[in-house]
Coordinates of C-alpha atoms and ligand atoms in Angstrom, one line a residue:
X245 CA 0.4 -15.0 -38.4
X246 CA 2.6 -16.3 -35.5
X247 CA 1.6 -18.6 -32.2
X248 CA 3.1 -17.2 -29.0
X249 CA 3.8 -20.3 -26.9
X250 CA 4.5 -18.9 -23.4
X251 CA 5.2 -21.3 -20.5
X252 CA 4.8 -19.6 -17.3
X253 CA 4.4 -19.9 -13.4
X254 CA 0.9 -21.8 -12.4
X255 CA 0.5 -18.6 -10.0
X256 CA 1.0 -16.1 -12.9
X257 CA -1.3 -17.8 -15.8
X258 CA -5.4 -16.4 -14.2
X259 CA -4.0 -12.7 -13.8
X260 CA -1.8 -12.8 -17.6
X261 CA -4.8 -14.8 -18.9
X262 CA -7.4 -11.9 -17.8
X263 CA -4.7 -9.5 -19.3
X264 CA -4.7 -11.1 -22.6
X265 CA -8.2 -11.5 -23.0
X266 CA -8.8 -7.3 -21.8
X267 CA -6.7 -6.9 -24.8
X268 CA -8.4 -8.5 -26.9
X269 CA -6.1 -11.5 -27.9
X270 CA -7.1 -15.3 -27.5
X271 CA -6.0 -17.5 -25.5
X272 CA -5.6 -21.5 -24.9
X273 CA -4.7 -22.8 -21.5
X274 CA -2.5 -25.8 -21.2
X275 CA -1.8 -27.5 -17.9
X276 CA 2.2 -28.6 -18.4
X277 CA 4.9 -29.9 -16.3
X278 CA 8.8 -28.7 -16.8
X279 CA 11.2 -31.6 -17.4
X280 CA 14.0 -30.0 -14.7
X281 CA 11.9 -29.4 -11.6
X282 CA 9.2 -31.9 -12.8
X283 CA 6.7 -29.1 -11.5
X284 CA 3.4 -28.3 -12.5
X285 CA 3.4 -24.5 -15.2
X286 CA 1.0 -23.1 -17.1
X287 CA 1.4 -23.0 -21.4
X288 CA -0.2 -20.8 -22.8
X289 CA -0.8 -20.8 -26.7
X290 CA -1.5 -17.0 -28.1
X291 CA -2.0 -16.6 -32.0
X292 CA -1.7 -13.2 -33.6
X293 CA -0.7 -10.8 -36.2
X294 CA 3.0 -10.7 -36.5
X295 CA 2.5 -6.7 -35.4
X296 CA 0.8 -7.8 -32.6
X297 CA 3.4 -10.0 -31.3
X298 CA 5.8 -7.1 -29.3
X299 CA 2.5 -5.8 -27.7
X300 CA 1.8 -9.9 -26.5
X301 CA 5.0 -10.1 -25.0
X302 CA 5.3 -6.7 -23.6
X303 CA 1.9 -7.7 -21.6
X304 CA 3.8 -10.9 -20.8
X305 CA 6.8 -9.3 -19.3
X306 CA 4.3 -7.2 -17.0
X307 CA 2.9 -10.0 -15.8
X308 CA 5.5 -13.1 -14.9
X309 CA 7.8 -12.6 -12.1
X310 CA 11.1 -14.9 -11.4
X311 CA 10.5 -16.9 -8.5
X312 CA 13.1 -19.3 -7.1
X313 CA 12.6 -23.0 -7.0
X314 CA 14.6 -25.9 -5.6
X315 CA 15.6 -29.1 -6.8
X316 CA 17.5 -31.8 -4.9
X317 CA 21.0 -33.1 -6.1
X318 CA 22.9 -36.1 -5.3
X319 CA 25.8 -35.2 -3.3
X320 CA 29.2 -36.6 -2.7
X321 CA 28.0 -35.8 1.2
X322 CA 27.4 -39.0 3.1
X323 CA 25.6 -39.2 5.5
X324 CA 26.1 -41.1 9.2
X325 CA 23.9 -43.9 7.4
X326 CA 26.6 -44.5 4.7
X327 CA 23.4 -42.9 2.6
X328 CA 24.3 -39.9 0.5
X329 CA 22.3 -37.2 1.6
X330 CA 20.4 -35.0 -1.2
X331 CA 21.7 -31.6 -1.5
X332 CA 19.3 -29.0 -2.5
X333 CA 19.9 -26.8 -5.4
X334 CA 17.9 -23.2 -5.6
X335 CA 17.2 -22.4 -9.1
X336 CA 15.6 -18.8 -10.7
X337 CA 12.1 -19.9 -13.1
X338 CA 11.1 -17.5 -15.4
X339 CA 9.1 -15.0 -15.6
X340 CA 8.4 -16.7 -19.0
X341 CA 10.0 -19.0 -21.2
X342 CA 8.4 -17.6 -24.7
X343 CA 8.6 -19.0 -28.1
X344 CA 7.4 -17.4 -31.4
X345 CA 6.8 -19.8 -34.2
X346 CA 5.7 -18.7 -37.6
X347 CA 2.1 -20.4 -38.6
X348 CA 1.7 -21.9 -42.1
X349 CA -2.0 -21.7 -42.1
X350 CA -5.0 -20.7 -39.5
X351 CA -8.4 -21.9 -40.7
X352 CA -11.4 -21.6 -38.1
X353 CA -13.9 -24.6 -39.7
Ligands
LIG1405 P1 11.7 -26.8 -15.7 O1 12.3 -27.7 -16.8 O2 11.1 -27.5 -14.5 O3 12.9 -25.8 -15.2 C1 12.7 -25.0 -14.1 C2 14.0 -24.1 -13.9 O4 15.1 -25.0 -13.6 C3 14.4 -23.4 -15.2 O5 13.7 -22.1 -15.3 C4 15.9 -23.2 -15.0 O6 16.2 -22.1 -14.1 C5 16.2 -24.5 -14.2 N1 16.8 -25.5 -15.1 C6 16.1 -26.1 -16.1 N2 16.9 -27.1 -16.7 C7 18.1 -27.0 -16.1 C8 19.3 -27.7 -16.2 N3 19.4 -28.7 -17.2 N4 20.3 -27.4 -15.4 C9 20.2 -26.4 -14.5 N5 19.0 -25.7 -14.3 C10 18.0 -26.0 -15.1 P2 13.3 -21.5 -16.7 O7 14.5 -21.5 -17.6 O8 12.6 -20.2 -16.4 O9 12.2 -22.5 -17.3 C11 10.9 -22.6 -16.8 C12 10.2 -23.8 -17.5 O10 10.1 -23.4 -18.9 C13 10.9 -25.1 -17.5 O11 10.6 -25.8 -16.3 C14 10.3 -25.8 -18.7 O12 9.0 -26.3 -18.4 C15 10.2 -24.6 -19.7 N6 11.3 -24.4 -20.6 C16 12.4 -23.7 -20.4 N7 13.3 -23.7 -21.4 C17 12.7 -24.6 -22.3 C18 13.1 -25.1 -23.6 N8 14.2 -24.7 -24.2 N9 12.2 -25.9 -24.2 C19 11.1 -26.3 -23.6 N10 10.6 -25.9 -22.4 C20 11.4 -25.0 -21.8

């Protein structure tokens, strides 16, 4: 068995969730925040049979579309103030930043 741990766009996770469940694949929902833009995502924890794992991400790769985001920089500009002024820095998230781990052991108790 593996666990698909996707993280994706907040806007992305109802309509990829709905997706997953359609195919018959389960689903848990975490509410996460990336480290870099310090922006709410969406993790979403999938586990399935290892042959199932292309047709899991194939349904991801449908689903999650790059967006641009912006973070702000300290820059050598200075302002009139003497205060340096922030510069902002567009960056491309995503569609989905996906790891596939193998699982040791799945019990349901
Ligand atoms: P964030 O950490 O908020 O990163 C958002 C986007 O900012 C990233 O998009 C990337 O384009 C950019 N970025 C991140 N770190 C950067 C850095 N040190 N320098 C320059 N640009 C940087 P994605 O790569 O699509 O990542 C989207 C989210 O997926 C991340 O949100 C984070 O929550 C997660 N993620 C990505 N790679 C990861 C990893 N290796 N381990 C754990 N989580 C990861």
């Amino acid at each position: 068995m593996k666990l698909v741990i996707a993280i994706v766009h907040d806007e992305d996770s109802f309509e990829l969730i709905e997706e997953l469940i359609d195919n018959g694949y389960k689903v848990t929902k975490l509410a996460t925040t990336g480290g870099f833009l310090k922006a709410g995502n969406t993790t979403l924890l999938i586990g399935v049979e290892k042959e199932k794992v292309d047709s899991v991400l194939s349904i991801i790769q449908d689903v999650c579309k790059t967006r641009k985001g912006a973070v702000s920089m300290p820059s050598p500009i200075v302002g009139s103030t003497g205060v340096f002024v922030p510069t902002p820095v567009e960056v491309t998230i995503g569609g989905a930043t996906v790891f596939v781990i193998d699982v040791e052991r799945f019990e349901r108790i």
